PDB file of C-alpha atoms and ligand atoms in Angstrom:
ATOM      1  CA  MET A   1      24.770 -10.130-160.780  1.00 62.00           C
ATOM      2  CA  SER A   2      22.534  -6.891-159.749  1.00 65.00           C
ATOM      3  CA  ALA A   3      19.034  -7.393-158.838  1.00 88.00           C
ATOM      4  CA  LYS A   4      16.655  -6.178-161.424  1.00 94.00           C
ATOM      5  CA  LYS A   5      12.973  -5.205-161.073  1.00 97.00           C
ATOM      6  CA  ILE A   6      10.845  -7.977-162.473  1.00 98.00           C
ATOM      7  CA  ALA A   7       7.420  -7.275-164.079  1.00 98.00           C
ATOM      8  CA  ILE A   8       5.176 -10.371-164.474  1.00 98.00           C
ATOM      9  CA  ILE A   9       2.308  -9.693-166.559  1.00 98.00           C
ATOM     10  CA  GLY A  10      -0.671 -11.622-166.143  1.00 98.00           C
ATOM     11  CA  GLY A  11      -0.591 -12.947-162.449  1.00 97.00           C
ATOM     12  CA  GLY A  12      -2.636 -15.994-163.024  1.00 97.00           C
ATOM     13  CA  ASN A  13      -1.751 -19.458-161.686  1.00 94.00           C
ATOM     14  CA  LEU A  14       1.930 -19.434-163.334  1.00 94.00           C
ATOM     15  CA  GLY A  15       2.392 -15.960-162.971  1.00 96.00           C
ATOM     16  CA  SER A  16       1.920 -15.696-159.295  1.00 95.00           C
ATOM     17  CA  ALA A  17       3.841 -19.005-158.785  1.00 94.00           C
ATOM     18  CA  ILE A  18       6.831 -17.550-160.642  1.00 96.00           C
ATOM     19  CA  ALA A  19       6.360 -14.433-157.950  1.00 96.00           C
ATOM     20  CA  GLN A  20       6.106 -16.724-154.994  1.00 94.00           C
ATOM     21  CA  GLY A  21       9.379 -18.942-156.493  1.00 94.00           C
ATOM     22  CA  LEU A  22      11.138 -15.643-156.887  1.00 96.00           C
ATOM     23  CA  LEU A  23      10.423 -14.549-153.310  1.00 96.00           C
ATOM     24  CA  LYS A  24      11.035 -17.710-151.717  1.00 93.00           C
ATOM     25  CA  SER A  25      14.429 -18.484-153.375  1.00 93.00           C
ATOM     26  CA  GLY A  26      15.445 -14.968-152.236  1.00 94.00           C
ATOM     27  CA  PHE A  27      16.347 -14.205-155.583  1.00 95.00           C
ATOM     28  CA  SER A  28      14.135 -11.164-155.901  1.00 96.00           C
ATOM     29  CA  LYS A  29      13.015  -9.014-152.925  1.00 96.00           C
ATOM     30  CA  ALA A  30       9.256  -8.288-152.592  1.00 97.00           C
ATOM     31  CA  GLY A  31       9.838  -4.497-153.629  1.00 96.00           C
ATOM     32  CA  ASP A  32      11.503  -5.735-156.952  1.00 98.00           C
ATOM     33  CA  ILE A  33       8.537  -7.479-157.980  1.00 98.00           C
ATOM     34  CA  ILE A  34       5.323  -6.393-159.851  1.00 98.00           C
ATOM     35  CA  VAL A  35       2.545  -8.157-160.432  1.00 98.00           C
ATOM     36  CA  THR A  36      -0.293  -7.408-163.046  1.00 98.00           C
ATOM     37  CA  LYS A  37      -3.589  -8.317-163.371  1.00 97.00           C
ATOM     38  CA  ARG A  38      -6.993  -7.003-163.915  1.00 97.00           C
ATOM     39  CA  ASN A  39      -9.143  -8.349-161.107  1.00 97.00           C
ATOM     40  CA  THR A  40      -6.449  -8.387-158.374  1.00 96.00           C
ATOM     41  CA  GLY A  41      -8.613 -10.161-155.701  1.00 95.00           C
ATOM     42  CA  THR A  42      -6.606 -13.292-155.844  1.00 95.00           C
ATOM     43  CA  LEU A  43      -3.175 -11.612-155.413  1.00 97.00           C
ATOM     44  CA  THR A  44      -3.889 -10.758-151.695  1.00 97.00           C
ATOM     45  CA  ALA A  45      -1.190 -13.286-150.366  1.00 96.00           C
ATOM     46  CA  LEU A  46       1.520 -11.439-152.922  1.00 97.00           C
ATOM     47  CA  ARG A  47       0.348  -8.031-151.738  1.00 97.00           C
ATOM     48  CA  ASP A  48       0.499  -8.799-148.344  1.00 97.00           C
ATOM     49  CA  ALA A  49       4.171 -10.240-149.062  1.00 97.00           C
ATOM     50  CA  GLY A  50       4.944  -6.694-150.213  1.00 97.00           C
ATOM     51  CA  VAL A  51       4.987  -7.251-153.794  1.00 98.00           C
ATOM     52  CA  GLN A  52       3.440  -4.319-155.863  1.00 98.00           C
ATOM     53  CA  ILE A  53       0.314  -5.176-157.387  1.00 98.00           C
ATOM     54  CA  GLU A  54      -0.805  -3.322-160.509  1.00 98.00           C
ATOM     55  CA  THR A  55      -3.811  -3.062-162.831  1.00 97.00           C
ATOM     56  CA  ASP A  56      -2.136  -0.993-165.190  1.00 97.00           C
ATOM     57  CA  ASN A  57       0.384  -2.996-167.334  1.00 97.00           C
ATOM     58  CA  ALA A  58       2.099   0.433-168.613  1.00 97.00           C
ATOM     59  CA  VAL A  59       3.115   1.466-164.954  1.00 97.00           C
ATOM     60  CA  ALA A  60       4.718  -2.004-164.391  1.00 98.00           C
ATOM     61  CA  ILE A  61       6.748  -2.068-167.601  1.00 97.00           C
ATOM     62  CA  ARG A  62       8.064   1.294-167.154  1.00 97.00           C
ATOM     63  CA  GLN A  63       9.309   0.720-163.883  1.00 97.00           C
ATOM     64  CA  ALA A  64      10.910  -2.777-164.529  1.00 97.00           C
ATOM     65  CA  GLU A  65      13.902  -3.999-166.529  1.00 97.00           C
ATOM     66  CA  VAL A  66      12.657  -7.789-167.121  1.00 97.00           C
ATOM     67  CA  ILE A  67       9.332  -8.431-168.433  1.00 97.00           C
ATOM     68  CA  VAL A  68       7.894 -11.552-167.602  1.00 98.00           C
ATOM     69  CA  VAL A  69       4.791 -12.280-169.821  1.00 98.00           C
ATOM     70  CA  ALA A  70       2.436 -14.974-168.151  1.00 98.00           C
ATOM     71  CA  LEU A  71      -0.793 -14.342-170.363  1.00 97.00           C
ATOM     72  CA  LYS A  72      -3.042 -16.639-172.069  1.00 96.00           C
ATOM     73  CA  PRO A  73      -2.115 -17.237-175.665  1.00 93.00           C
ATOM     74  CA  TYR A  74      -5.317 -15.766-176.799  1.00 94.00           C
ATOM     75  CA  ASN A  75      -4.969 -12.349-175.499  1.00 94.00           C
ATOM     76  CA  VAL A  76      -0.962 -12.283-175.505  1.00 96.00           C
ATOM     77  CA  ARG A  77      -0.930 -10.105-178.856  1.00 94.00           C
ATOM     78  CA  GLU A  78      -3.822  -7.791-178.004  1.00 95.00           C
ATOM     79  CA  VAL A  79      -2.259  -6.855-174.581  1.00 96.00           C
ATOM     80  CA  LEU A  80       1.294  -6.524-175.756  1.00 95.00           C
ATOM     81  CA  GLN A  81       0.473  -4.432-178.933  1.00 94.00           C
ATOM     82  CA  GLU A  82      -1.413  -2.120-176.774  1.00 94.00           C
ATOM     83  CA  PHE A  83       1.858  -1.360-174.742  1.00 92.00           C
ATOM     84  CA  LYS A  84       4.331  -1.772-177.352  1.00 89.00           C
ATOM     85  CA  ASP A  85       5.339   1.773-177.249  1.00 92.00           C
ATOM     86  CA  VAL A  86       6.175   1.532-173.574  1.00 95.00           C
ATOM     87  CA  PHE A  87       8.888  -1.055-174.305  1.00 95.00           C
ATOM     88  CA  ASP A  88      12.283  -0.087-174.264  1.00 94.00           C
ATOM     89  CA  PRO A  89      14.799  -2.565-176.214  1.00 93.00           C
ATOM     90  CA  ALA A  90      17.742  -1.022-174.405  1.00 92.00           C
ATOM     91  CA  LYS A  91      16.122  -1.352-170.856  1.00 94.00           C
ATOM     92  CA  HIS A  92      13.969  -4.296-171.124  1.00 95.00           C
ATOM     93  CA  ILE A  93      14.365  -8.128-171.635  1.00 96.00           C
ATOM     94  CA  LEU A  94      11.193 -10.141-172.455  1.00 97.00           C
ATOM     95  CA  ILE A  95      10.653 -13.524-171.254  1.00 97.00           C
ATOM     96  CA  SER A  96       7.308 -15.073-172.619  1.00 97.00           C
ATOM     97  CA  VAL A  97       6.226 -18.188-170.543  1.00 97.00           C
ATOM     98  CA  VAL A  98       3.221 -18.024-173.125  1.00 95.00           C
ATOM     99  CA  THR A  99       2.471 -21.614-174.866  1.00 91.00           C
ATOM    100  CA  GLY A 100       2.525 -21.745-178.797  1.00 88.00           C
ATOM    101  CA  VAL A 101       3.509 -18.038-179.165  1.00 94.00           C
ATOM    102  CA  SER A 102       6.959 -18.183-180.935  1.00 95.00           C
ATOM    103  CA  ILE A 103       9.919 -16.028-180.470  1.00 96.00           C
ATOM    104  CA  ASP A 104       9.321 -14.512-184.122  1.00 95.00           C
ATOM    105  CA  ASP A 105       5.766 -14.009-183.148  1.00 95.00           C
ATOM    106  CA  LEU A 106       6.989 -11.884-180.128  1.00 95.00           C
ATOM    107  CA  GLU A 107       9.742  -9.997-181.946  1.00 92.00           C
ATOM    108  CA  HIS A 108       7.121  -8.878-184.536  1.00 93.00           C
ATOM    109  CA  ILE A 109       4.519  -7.603-182.042  1.00 93.00           C
ATOM    110  CA  VAL A 110       7.220  -5.987-180.066  1.00 92.00           C
ATOM    111  CA  PRO A 111      10.099  -5.232-182.640  1.00 91.00           C
ATOM    112  CA  GLY A 112      13.562  -4.954-181.548  1.00 90.00           C
ATOM    113  CA  MET A 113      13.221  -6.429-178.174  1.00 93.00           C
ATOM    114  CA  PRO A 114      15.360  -9.055-176.891  1.00 95.00           C
ATOM    115  CA  VAL A 115      13.103 -12.164-176.322  1.00 96.00           C
ATOM    116  CA  VAL A 116      13.515 -15.472-174.187  1.00 97.00           C
ATOM    117  CA  ARG A 117      10.960 -18.287-174.678  1.00 97.00           C
ATOM    118  CA  ALA A 118      10.574 -19.960-171.160  1.00 97.00           C
ATOM    119  CA  MET A 119       8.442 -23.126-170.480  1.00 97.00           C
ATOM    120  CA  PRO A 120       8.119 -23.912-166.669  1.00 96.00           C
ATOM    121  CA  ASN A 121       5.694 -25.610-164.804  1.00 95.00           C
ATOM    122  CA  THR A 122       3.629 -24.861-161.656  1.00 92.00           C
ATOM    123  CA  ALA A 123       6.370 -26.269-159.403  1.00 95.00           C
ATOM    124  CA  ILE A 124       8.130 -23.012-159.781  1.00 92.00           C
ATOM    125  CA  ALA A 125       6.192 -22.109-156.875  1.00 89.00           C
ATOM    126  CA  ILE A 126       8.173 -24.055-154.687  1.00 93.00           C
ATOM    127  CA  GLN A 127      11.559 -23.740-156.690  1.00 93.00           C
ATOM    128  CA  GLU A 128      11.350 -27.364-158.244  1.00 96.00           C
ATOM    129  CA  SER A 129      10.288 -26.467-161.733  1.00 96.00           C
ATOM    130  CA  ILE A 130      12.119 -27.764-164.742  1.00 97.00           C
ATOM    131  CA  THR A 131      12.461 -24.845-166.911  1.00 98.00           C
ATOM    132  CA  CYS A 132      13.234 -25.259-170.632  1.00 98.00           C
ATOM    133  CA  ILE A 133      14.506 -21.949-172.320  1.00 98.00           C
ATOM    134  CA  SER A 134      15.377 -20.884-175.793  1.00 97.00           C
ATOM    135  CA  HIS A 135      16.314 -17.343-177.302  1.00 94.00           C
ATOM    136  CA  LYS A 136      16.967 -15.101-180.310  1.00 85.00           C
ATOM    137  CA  HIS A 137      18.985 -11.819-180.460  1.00 84.00           C
ATOM    138  CA  VAL A 138      19.805 -11.944-176.691  1.00 93.00           C
ATOM    139  CA  THR A 139      23.182 -11.159-175.002  1.00 94.00           C
ATOM    140  CA  GLU A 140      25.436 -13.514-173.510  1.00 94.00           C
ATOM    141  CA  GLU A 141      24.822 -11.317-170.077  1.00 94.00           C
ATOM    142  CA  GLN A 142      21.042 -11.350-170.882  1.00 94.00           C
ATOM    143  CA  ILE A 143      20.931 -14.988-171.200  1.00 95.00           C
ATOM    144  CA  ARG A 144      23.012 -15.660-167.983  1.00 95.00           C
ATOM    145  CA  TYR A 145      20.655 -13.662-166.146  1.00 96.00           C
ATOM    146  CA  VAL A 146      17.401 -15.684-167.184  1.00 96.00           C
ATOM    147  CA  LYS A 147      19.186 -18.923-166.816  1.00 96.00           C
ATOM    148  CA  THR A 148      20.396 -17.884-163.222  1.00 95.00           C
ATOM    149  CA  MET A 149      16.790 -16.787-162.350  1.00 95.00           C
ATOM    150  CA  PHE A 150      15.208 -20.024-163.534  1.00 96.00           C
ATOM    151  CA  ASP A 151      18.097 -22.083-161.831  1.00 95.00           C
ATOM    152  CA  GLN A 152      16.908 -20.411-158.629  1.00 93.00           C
ATOM    153  CA  LEU A 153      13.385 -21.704-159.265  1.00 94.00           C
ATOM    154  CA  GLY A 154      14.480 -25.427-160.358  1.00 96.00           C
ATOM    155  CA  ALA A 155      16.438 -26.708-163.098  1.00 96.00           C
ATOM    156  CA  THR A 156      17.008 -24.988-166.178  1.00 97.00           C
ATOM    157  CA  VAL A 157      17.558 -26.690-169.708  1.00 97.00           C
ATOM    158  CA  SER A 158      18.316 -24.849-173.185  1.00 96.00           C
ATOM    159  CA  ILE A 159      16.610 -26.397-175.948  1.00 97.00           C
ATOM    160  CA  ASP A 160      16.036 -25.736-179.678  1.00 96.00           C
ATOM    161  CA  GLU A 161      12.679 -23.527-180.173  1.00 96.00           C
ATOM    162  CA  LYS A 162      11.364 -26.380-182.195  1.00 96.00           C
ATOM    163  CA  LEU A 163      11.064 -28.511-179.074  1.00 97.00           C
ATOM    164  CA  MET A 164       9.013 -25.872-177.068  1.00 96.00           C
ATOM    165  CA  ASP A 165       5.707 -27.676-177.838  1.00 96.00           C
ATOM    166  CA  ALA A 166       7.188 -31.062-176.538  1.00 97.00           C
ATOM    167  CA  ALA A 167       8.833 -29.263-173.810  1.00 97.00           C
ATOM    168  CA  THR A 168       5.122 -28.041-172.869  1.00 96.00           C
ATOM    169  CA  VAL A 169       3.593 -31.531-172.728  1.00 97.00           C
ATOM    170  CA  LEU A 170       6.596 -33.300-170.794  1.00 98.00           C
ATOM    171  CA  GLY A 171       7.391 -30.561-168.351  1.00 97.00           C
ATOM    172  CA  ALA A 172       4.242 -28.367-167.847  1.00 96.00           C
ATOM    173  CA  CYS A 173       1.491 -30.929-168.796  1.00 97.00           C
ATOM    174  CA  GLY A 174       3.602 -33.337-167.116  1.00 98.00           C
ATOM    175  CA  ILE A 175       2.849 -31.935-163.394  1.00 97.00           C
ATOM    176  CA  ALA A 176      -0.942 -32.892-164.021  1.00 98.00           C
ATOM    177  CA  PHE A 177       0.123 -36.252-165.434  1.00 98.00           C
ATOM    178  CA  ALA A 178       2.387 -37.105-162.429  1.00 98.00           C
ATOM    179  CA  LEU A 179      -0.199 -35.803-160.042  1.00 98.00           C
ATOM    180  CA  ARG A 180      -2.682 -38.092-161.617  1.00 98.00           C
ATOM    181  CA  TYR A 181      -0.541 -41.072-161.163  1.00 98.00           C
ATOM    182  CA  ILE A 182       0.012 -40.083-157.774  1.00 98.00           C
ATOM    183  CA  ARG A 183      -4.126 -39.870-156.891  1.00 98.00           C
ATOM    184  CA  ALA A 184      -4.511 -43.299-158.611  1.00 98.00           C
ATOM    185  CA  ASN A 185      -1.789 -44.544-156.186  1.00 98.00           C
ATOM    186  CA  ILE A 186      -3.693 -42.889-153.355  1.00 98.00           C
ATOM    187  CA  GLN A 187      -6.817 -44.459-154.357  1.00 98.00           C
ATOM    188  CA  GLY A 188      -5.516 -47.743-154.437  1.00 98.00           C
ATOM    189  CA  GLY A 189      -3.745 -47.271-151.225  1.00 98.00           C
ATOM    190  CA  ILE A 190      -7.178 -46.540-149.622  1.00 98.00           C
ATOM    191  CA  GLU A 191      -8.537 -49.961-151.184  1.00 98.00           C
ATOM    192  CA  ILE A 192      -5.773 -52.166-149.298  1.00 98.00           C
ATOM    193  CA  GLY A 193      -6.143 -50.247-145.933  1.00 98.00           C
ATOM    194  CA  PHE A 194      -4.534 -46.725-145.351  1.00 98.00           C
ATOM    195  CA  ASP A 195      -6.461 -43.554-144.502  1.00 98.00           C
ATOM    196  CA  VAL A 196      -6.269 -41.062-147.265  1.00 98.00           C
ATOM    197  CA  ARG A 197      -3.409 -38.725-145.448  1.00 98.00           C
ATOM    198  CA  THR A 198      -1.324 -41.763-144.750  1.00 98.00           C
ATOM    199  CA  ALA A 199      -1.755 -42.977-148.431  1.00 98.00           C
ATOM    200  CA  SER A 200      -1.261 -39.501-150.039  1.00 98.00           C
ATOM    201  CA  LEU A 201       2.263 -39.255-147.776  1.00 98.00           C
ATOM    202  CA  ILE A 202       3.405 -42.462-148.724  1.00 98.00           C
ATOM    203  CA  ALA A 203       2.700 -42.342-152.532  1.00 98.00           C
ATOM    204  CA  ALA A 204       4.020 -38.681-153.076  1.00 98.00           C
ATOM    205  CA  GLN A 205       7.299 -39.289-151.260  1.00 98.00           C
ATOM    206  CA  THR A 206       7.772 -42.771-153.126  1.00 98.00           C
ATOM    207  CA  VAL A 207       7.298 -40.901-156.255  1.00 98.00           C
ATOM    208  CA  LYS A 208       9.752 -38.096-154.869  1.00 97.00           C
ATOM    209  CA  GLY A 209      12.296 -40.821-154.049  1.00 97.00           C
ATOM    210  CA  ALA A 210      11.859 -42.559-157.500  1.00 97.00           C
ATOM    211  CA  ALA A 211      12.608 -39.231-158.921  1.00 96.00           C
ATOM    212  CA  GLU A 212      15.568 -38.464-156.714  1.00 95.00           C
ATOM    213  CA  LEU A 213      17.241 -41.891-157.434  1.00 95.00           C
ATOM    214  CA  LEU A 214      16.952 -40.772-161.537  1.00 95.00           C
ATOM    215  CA  ILE A 215      18.026 -37.156-160.825  1.00 94.00           C
ATOM    216  CA  ARG A 216      20.661 -37.448-157.858  1.00 93.00           C
ATOM    217  CA  GLU A 217      22.313 -40.821-158.954  1.00 92.00           C
ATOM    218  CA  ASN A 218      21.762 -40.369-162.841  1.00 91.00           C
ATOM    219  CA  ARG A 219      20.321 -43.826-163.005  1.00 91.00           C
ATOM    220  CA  HIS A 220      18.336 -45.775-165.785  1.00 94.00           C
ATOM    221  CA  PRO A 221      14.512 -46.336-164.380  1.00 96.00           C
ATOM    222  CA  GLU A 222      14.487 -49.992-165.459  1.00 96.00           C
ATOM    223  CA  GLU A 223      18.019 -50.621-163.602  1.00 95.00           C
ATOM    224  CA  GLU A 224      16.177 -49.172-160.585  1.00 96.00           C
ATOM    225  CA  ILE A 225      12.948 -51.295-161.133  1.00 97.00           C
ATOM    226  CA  ASP A 226      15.174 -54.458-161.655  1.00 97.00           C
ATOM    227  CA  LYS A 227      16.282 -53.987-158.058  1.00 96.00           C
ATOM    228  CA  VAL A 228      12.703 -54.036-156.661  1.00 97.00           C
ATOM    229  CA  THR A 229      11.213 -56.995-158.790  1.00 97.00           C
ATOM    230  CA  THR A 230      12.068 -60.202-156.940  1.00 97.00           C
ATOM    231  CA  PRO A 231      11.571 -63.405-159.303  1.00 97.00           C
ATOM    232  CA  LYS A 232       8.092 -64.549-158.758  1.00 97.00           C
ATOM    233  CA  GLY A 233       7.565 -61.520-156.287  1.00 98.00           C
ATOM    234  CA  CYS A 234       4.711 -59.133-155.998  1.00 98.00           C
ATOM    235  CA  THR A 235       6.126 -56.017-157.685  1.00 98.00           C
ATOM    236  CA  ILE A 236       6.714 -57.903-160.899  1.00 98.00           C
ATOM    237  CA  ALA A 237       3.234 -59.221-160.604  1.00 98.00           C
ATOM    238  CA  GLY A 238       1.503 -55.770-160.104  1.00 98.00           C
ATOM    239  CA  LEU A 239       3.937 -54.044-162.914  1.00 98.00           C
ATOM    240  CA  ASN A 240       3.098 -56.754-165.373  1.00 98.00           C
ATOM    241  CA  GLU A 241      -0.698 -56.340-164.808  1.00 98.00           C
ATOM    242  CA  MET A 242      -0.448 -52.523-165.158  1.00 98.00           C
ATOM    243  CA  GLU A 243       1.429 -53.357-168.316  1.00 98.00           C
ATOM    244  CA  HIS A 244      -1.341 -55.713-169.280  1.00 98.00           C
ATOM    245  CA  GLN A 245      -3.651 -52.937-168.826  1.00 98.00           C
ATOM    246  CA  GLY A 246      -1.976 -50.523-170.927  1.00 98.00           C
ATOM    247  CA  PHE A 247      -0.055 -48.374-168.545  1.00 98.00           C
ATOM    248  CA  SER A 248       2.985 -47.447-170.440  1.00 98.00           C
ATOM    249  CA  SER A 249       1.053 -47.225-173.546  1.00 98.00           C
ATOM    250  CA  SER A 250      -1.516 -45.095-172.255  1.00 98.00           C
ATOM    251  CA  LEU A 251       0.707 -42.638-170.704  1.00 98.00           C
ATOM    252  CA  ILE A 252       2.630 -42.414-174.106  1.00 98.00           C
ATOM    253  CA  LYS A 253      -0.491 -42.189-175.941  1.00 98.00           C
ATOM    254  CA  GLY A 254      -1.727 -39.298-173.763  1.00 98.00           C
ATOM    255  CA  ILE A 255       1.749 -37.303-174.016  1.00 98.00           C
ATOM    256  CA  THR A 256       1.324 -37.656-178.098  1.00 98.00           C
ATOM    257  CA  VAL A 257      -2.484 -36.567-178.014  1.00 98.00           C
ATOM    258  CA  SER A 258      -1.444 -33.584-175.760  1.00 97.00           C
ATOM    259  CA  TYR A 259       1.408 -32.857-178.384  1.00 96.00           C
ATOM    260  CA  ASN A 260      -1.000 -32.955-181.153  1.00 96.00           C
ATOM    261  CA  LYS A 261      -3.401 -30.594-179.517  1.00 94.00           C
ATOM    262  CA  ILE A 262      -0.619 -28.158-179.411  1.00 91.00           C
ATOM    263  CA  VAL A 263       0.672 -28.796-182.748  1.00 90.00           C
ATOM    264  CA  LYS A 264      -2.564 -29.295-184.863  1.00 89.00           C
ATOM    265  CA  GLY A 265      -5.053 -27.463-182.330  1.00 81.00           C
TER     266      GLY A 265
HETATM  267  N1  NAP B   1      -0.319 -23.162-165.655  1.00 67.49           N
HETATM  268  C1  NAP B   1       0.714 -24.070-166.028  1.00 67.49           C
HETATM  269  O1  NAP B   1       1.032 -24.996-165.522  1.00 67.49           O
HETATM  270  C2  NAP B   1       1.564 -23.422-167.060  1.00 67.49           C
HETATM  271  C3  NAP B   1       2.769 -23.596-167.645  1.00 67.49           C
HETATM  272  C4  NAP B   1       3.706 -23.497-168.261  1.00 67.49           C
HETATM  273  C5  NAP B   1       3.202 -22.405-168.975  1.00 67.49           C
HETATM  274  N2  NAP B   1       1.892 -21.787-168.956  1.00 67.49           N
HETATM  275  C6  NAP B   1       1.251 -20.706-169.800  1.00 67.49           C
HETATM  276  O2  NAP B   1       1.558 -19.544-169.170  1.00 67.49           O
HETATM  277  C7  NAP B   1       0.143 -18.720-169.675  1.00 67.49           C
HETATM  278  C8  NAP B   1      -0.562 -18.378-168.208  1.00 67.49           C
HETATM  279  O3  NAP B   1      -1.242 -19.440-167.942  1.00 67.49           O
HETATM  280  P1  NAP B   1      -2.003 -19.708-166.506  1.00 67.49           P
HETATM  281  O4  NAP B   1      -2.514 -20.882-166.304  1.00 67.49           O
HETATM  282  O5  NAP B   1      -1.295 -19.048-165.357  1.00 67.49           O
HETATM  283  O6  NAP B   1      -3.245 -18.941-167.055  1.00 67.49           O
HETATM  284  P2  NAP B   1      -4.204 -18.091-166.148  1.00 67.49           P
HETATM  285  O7  NAP B   1      -4.394 -18.631-164.609  1.00 67.49           O
HETATM  286  O8  NAP B   1      -5.452 -17.747-166.969  1.00 67.49           O
HETATM  287  O9  NAP B   1      -3.523 -16.666-166.090  1.00 67.49           O
HETATM  288  C9  NAP B   1      -3.479 -15.630-166.989  1.00 67.49           C
HETATM  289  C10 NAP B   1      -3.491 -14.261-166.217  1.00 67.49           C
HETATM  290  O10 NAP B   1      -3.616 -13.144-166.964  1.00 67.49           O
HETATM  291  C11 NAP B   1      -4.282 -12.152-166.489  1.00 67.49           C
HETATM  292  N3  NAP B   1      -4.922 -11.135-167.533  1.00 67.49           N
HETATM  293  C12 NAP B   1      -5.454 -11.289-168.304  1.00 67.49           C
HETATM  294  N4  NAP B   1      -5.558 -10.339-169.394  1.00 67.49           N
HETATM  295  C13 NAP B   1      -4.721  -9.166-168.508  1.00 67.49           C
HETATM  296  C14 NAP B   1      -4.158  -8.243-168.687  1.00 67.49           C
HETATM  297  N5  NAP B   1      -4.727  -7.405-169.957  1.00 67.49           N
HETATM  298  N6  NAP B   1      -3.256  -7.832-168.135  1.00 67.49           N
HETATM  299  C15 NAP B   1      -3.002  -8.188-167.298  1.00 67.49           C
HETATM  300  N7  NAP B   1      -3.311  -9.457-166.774  1.00 67.49           N
HETATM  301  C16 NAP B   1      -4.304  -9.926-167.568  1.00 67.49           C
HETATM  302  C17 NAP B   1      -5.471 -13.017-166.040  1.00 67.49           C
HETATM  303  O11 NAP B   1      -6.326 -12.197-164.722  1.00 67.49           O
HETATM  304  P3  NAP B   1      -7.487 -11.168-165.185  1.00 67.49           P
HETATM  305  O12 NAP B   1      -8.374 -11.764-166.055  1.00 67.49           O
HETATM  306  O13 NAP B   1      -7.851 -10.900-163.414  1.00 67.49           O
HETATM  307  O14 NAP B   1      -6.516 -10.156-165.707  1.00 67.49           O
HETATM  308  C18 NAP B   1      -5.115 -14.318-165.662  1.00 67.49           C
HETATM  309  O15 NAP B   1      -4.960 -14.418-164.367  1.00 67.49           O
HETATM  310  C19 NAP B   1      -0.484 -19.344-170.542  1.00 67.49           C
HETATM  311  O16 NAP B   1       0.106 -19.129-171.897  1.00 67.49           O
HETATM  312  C20 NAP B   1      -0.185 -20.896-170.144  1.00 67.49           C
HETATM  313  O17 NAP B   1       0.057 -21.692-171.688  1.00 67.49           O
HETATM  314  C21 NAP B   1       1.084 -22.378-167.916  1.00 67.49           C
END
C-alpha cells in the first residue's frame, strides 16, 4: 500500500495523538503528515519531529490525499464549508473523528467526498486505540487503506453508523472511565500502605493484565473472576462489598448517562 500524505485538521488532543501514533507506528513518515491548528504553540513536539505544522487549512488540504478532521463538533461545519472548494473527491478521502456529526451531515457539507467516520480514543498516541469505523460511498481500496491505518494504531472494528454514539461512550469516554477506576485503586493502595508510584504501577499493570486475559485469551470476565475468588476469601468479600455499594450499577448508569447526553443533548 503506497504512502499517502495525511492532513490532520484540528491538532488538539485527539488530532495530535493521531499524528504521534502515525509517527510511532511507522505508518507515516514525519514529512507525510501535516497538522493544522490556529494556535500552533502546543504542537512544538510534532514540529520538532519533522511534522509539517500549518495554520492555513487550504494549504494542508491541497497537499494531502487523506484528510482527518479532528475539530470540535461546534465548528466542523463552519471550517469545512470554508474550504469546501479545495476538496477534490477524485483525490481526497475524508476521515472524520468528530463526535455526533453523521456521514450524511459531512456529505452535505462537502458533497461528493468519500467519507469515513471513525471513533478512536486517546490511546491512539501509543498505538493502543480501539477505533470503530463506518463509511458510505467509499471504495474497497479506500476502506482497506483506512482500516490498515487504524490497525497500526491499535485495533479496528467496523460498525453500523447508528452505533457510533455508543462507540463514543464505550471506547472514547471509556478511557476516562478506566482511568478513574485505576485512580481509585491507587488511592485505595495508598490507604493500605503503598507509596503513590508503587500503587500506580501495581494498579495500572493489574488492569492491563486483566484486559490482556480477555483480549489475548478470549476469556469471559466472570470465568477469570471465579479463578480469583477463593471461598470465604478476601477477593469475594471485597468484590461483594463493592457490589453492595453499587459498583457495576454505577458504571452501567454512568455509561447510559453519557450516551443520553450525546443522543439527547
Ligand atoms: N479527545 C478524545 O478522547 C476524543 C475521542 C474520540 C473523538 N473525539 C472527537 O475529536 C474531536 C476533537 O477532540 P479533541 O479532544 O481533540 O478537541 P480539542 O483538543 O479541542 O481539538 C480541536 C482542535 O481544533 C483546533 N481548531 C479549531 N478551529 C480550527 C480551525 N479553523 N482550523 C484548524 N484547527 C482548528 C483547535 O485549536 P486552535 O483553537 O488552536 O485552532 C483545537 O486544538 C471532537 O469532535 C471530539 O468529539 C475526541
